[in-house]
PDB file of C-alpha atoms in Angstrom:
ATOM      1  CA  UNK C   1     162.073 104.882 130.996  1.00 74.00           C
ATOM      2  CA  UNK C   2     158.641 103.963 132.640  1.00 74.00           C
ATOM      3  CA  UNK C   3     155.137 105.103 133.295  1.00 75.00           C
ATOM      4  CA  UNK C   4     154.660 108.311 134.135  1.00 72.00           C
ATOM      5  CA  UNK C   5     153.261 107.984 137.629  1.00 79.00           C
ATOM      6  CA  UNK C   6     156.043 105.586 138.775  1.00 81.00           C
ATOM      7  CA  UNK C   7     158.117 107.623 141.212  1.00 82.00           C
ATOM      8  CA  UNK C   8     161.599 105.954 139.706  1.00 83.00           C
ATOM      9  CA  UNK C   9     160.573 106.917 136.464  1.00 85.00           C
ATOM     10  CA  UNK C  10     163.440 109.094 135.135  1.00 87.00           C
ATOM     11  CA  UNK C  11     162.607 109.335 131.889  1.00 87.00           C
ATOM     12  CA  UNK C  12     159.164 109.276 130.091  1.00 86.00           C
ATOM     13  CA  UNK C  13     158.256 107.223 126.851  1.00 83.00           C
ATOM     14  CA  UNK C  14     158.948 110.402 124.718  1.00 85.00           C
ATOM     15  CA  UNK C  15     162.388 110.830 126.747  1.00 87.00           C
ATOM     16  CA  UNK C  16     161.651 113.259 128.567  1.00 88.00           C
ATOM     17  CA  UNK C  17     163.122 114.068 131.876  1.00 89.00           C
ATOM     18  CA  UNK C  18     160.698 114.026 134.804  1.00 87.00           C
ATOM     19  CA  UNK C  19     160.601 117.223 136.157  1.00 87.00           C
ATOM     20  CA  UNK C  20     162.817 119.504 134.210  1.00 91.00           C
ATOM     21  CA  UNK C  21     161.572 121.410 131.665  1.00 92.00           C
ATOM     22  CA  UNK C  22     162.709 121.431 128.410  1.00 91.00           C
ATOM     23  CA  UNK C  23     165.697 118.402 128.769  1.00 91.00           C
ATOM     24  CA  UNK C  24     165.337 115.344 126.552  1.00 90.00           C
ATOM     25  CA  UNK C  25     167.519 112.440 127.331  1.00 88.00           C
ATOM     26  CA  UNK C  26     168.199 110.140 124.143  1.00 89.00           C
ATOM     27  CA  UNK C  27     171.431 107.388 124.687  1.00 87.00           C
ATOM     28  CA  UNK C  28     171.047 103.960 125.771  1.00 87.00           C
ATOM     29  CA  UNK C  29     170.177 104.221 129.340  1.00 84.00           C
ATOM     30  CA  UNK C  30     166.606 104.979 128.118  1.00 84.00           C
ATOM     31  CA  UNK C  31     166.388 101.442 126.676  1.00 84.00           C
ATOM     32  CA  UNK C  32     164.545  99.310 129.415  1.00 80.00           C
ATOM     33  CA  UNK C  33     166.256  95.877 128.666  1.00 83.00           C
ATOM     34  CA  UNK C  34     169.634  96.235 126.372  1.00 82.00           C
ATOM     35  CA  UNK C  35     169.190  94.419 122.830  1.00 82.00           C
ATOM     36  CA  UNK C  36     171.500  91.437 121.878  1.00 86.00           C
ATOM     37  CA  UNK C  37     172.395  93.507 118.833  1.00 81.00           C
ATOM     38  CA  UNK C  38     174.498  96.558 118.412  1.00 86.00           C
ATOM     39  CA  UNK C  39     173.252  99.357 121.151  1.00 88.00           C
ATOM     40  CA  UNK C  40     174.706 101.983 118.760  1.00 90.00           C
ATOM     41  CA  UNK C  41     171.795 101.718 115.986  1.00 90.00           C
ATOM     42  CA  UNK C  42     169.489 101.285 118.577  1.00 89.00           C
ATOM     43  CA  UNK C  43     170.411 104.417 120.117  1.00 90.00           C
ATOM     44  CA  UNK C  44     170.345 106.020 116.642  1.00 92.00           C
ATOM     45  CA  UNK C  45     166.889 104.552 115.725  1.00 90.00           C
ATOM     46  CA  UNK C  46     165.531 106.193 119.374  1.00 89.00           C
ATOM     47  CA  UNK C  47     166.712 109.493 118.711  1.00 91.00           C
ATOM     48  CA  UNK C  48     165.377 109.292 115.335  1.00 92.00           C
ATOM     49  CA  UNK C  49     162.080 109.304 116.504  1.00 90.00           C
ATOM     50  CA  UNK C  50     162.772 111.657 119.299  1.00 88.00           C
ATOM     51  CA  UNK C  51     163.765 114.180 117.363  1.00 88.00           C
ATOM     52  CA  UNK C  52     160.449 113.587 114.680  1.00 87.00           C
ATOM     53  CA  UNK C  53     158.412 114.343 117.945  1.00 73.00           C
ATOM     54  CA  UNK C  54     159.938 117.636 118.488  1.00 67.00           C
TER      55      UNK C  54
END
């Protein structure tokens, strides 16, 4: 995940995939730095709000 104009930007803050249409990416790879706690509510807690933005 990064700024949108960043060329090794993958991802952008609403998860979506840079240059494809349609695709949303929501796991733990999105997560900039991984969290000392568990990465599986994390990952729950990010798709949460991905899917209010839908």
């Amino acid at each position: 995940m990064g700024a949108v104009g960043d060329p090794s930007t993958v991802v952008d803050p609403d998860c979506r995939v840079v240059g494809v249409d349609g695709l949303r990416v929501v796991d733990a790879a999105v997560m900039p730095e991984i969290p000392r706690a568990n990465t599986y509510w994390t990952t729950v807690m990010i798709a949460e709000d991905v899917a209010v933005l839908q």
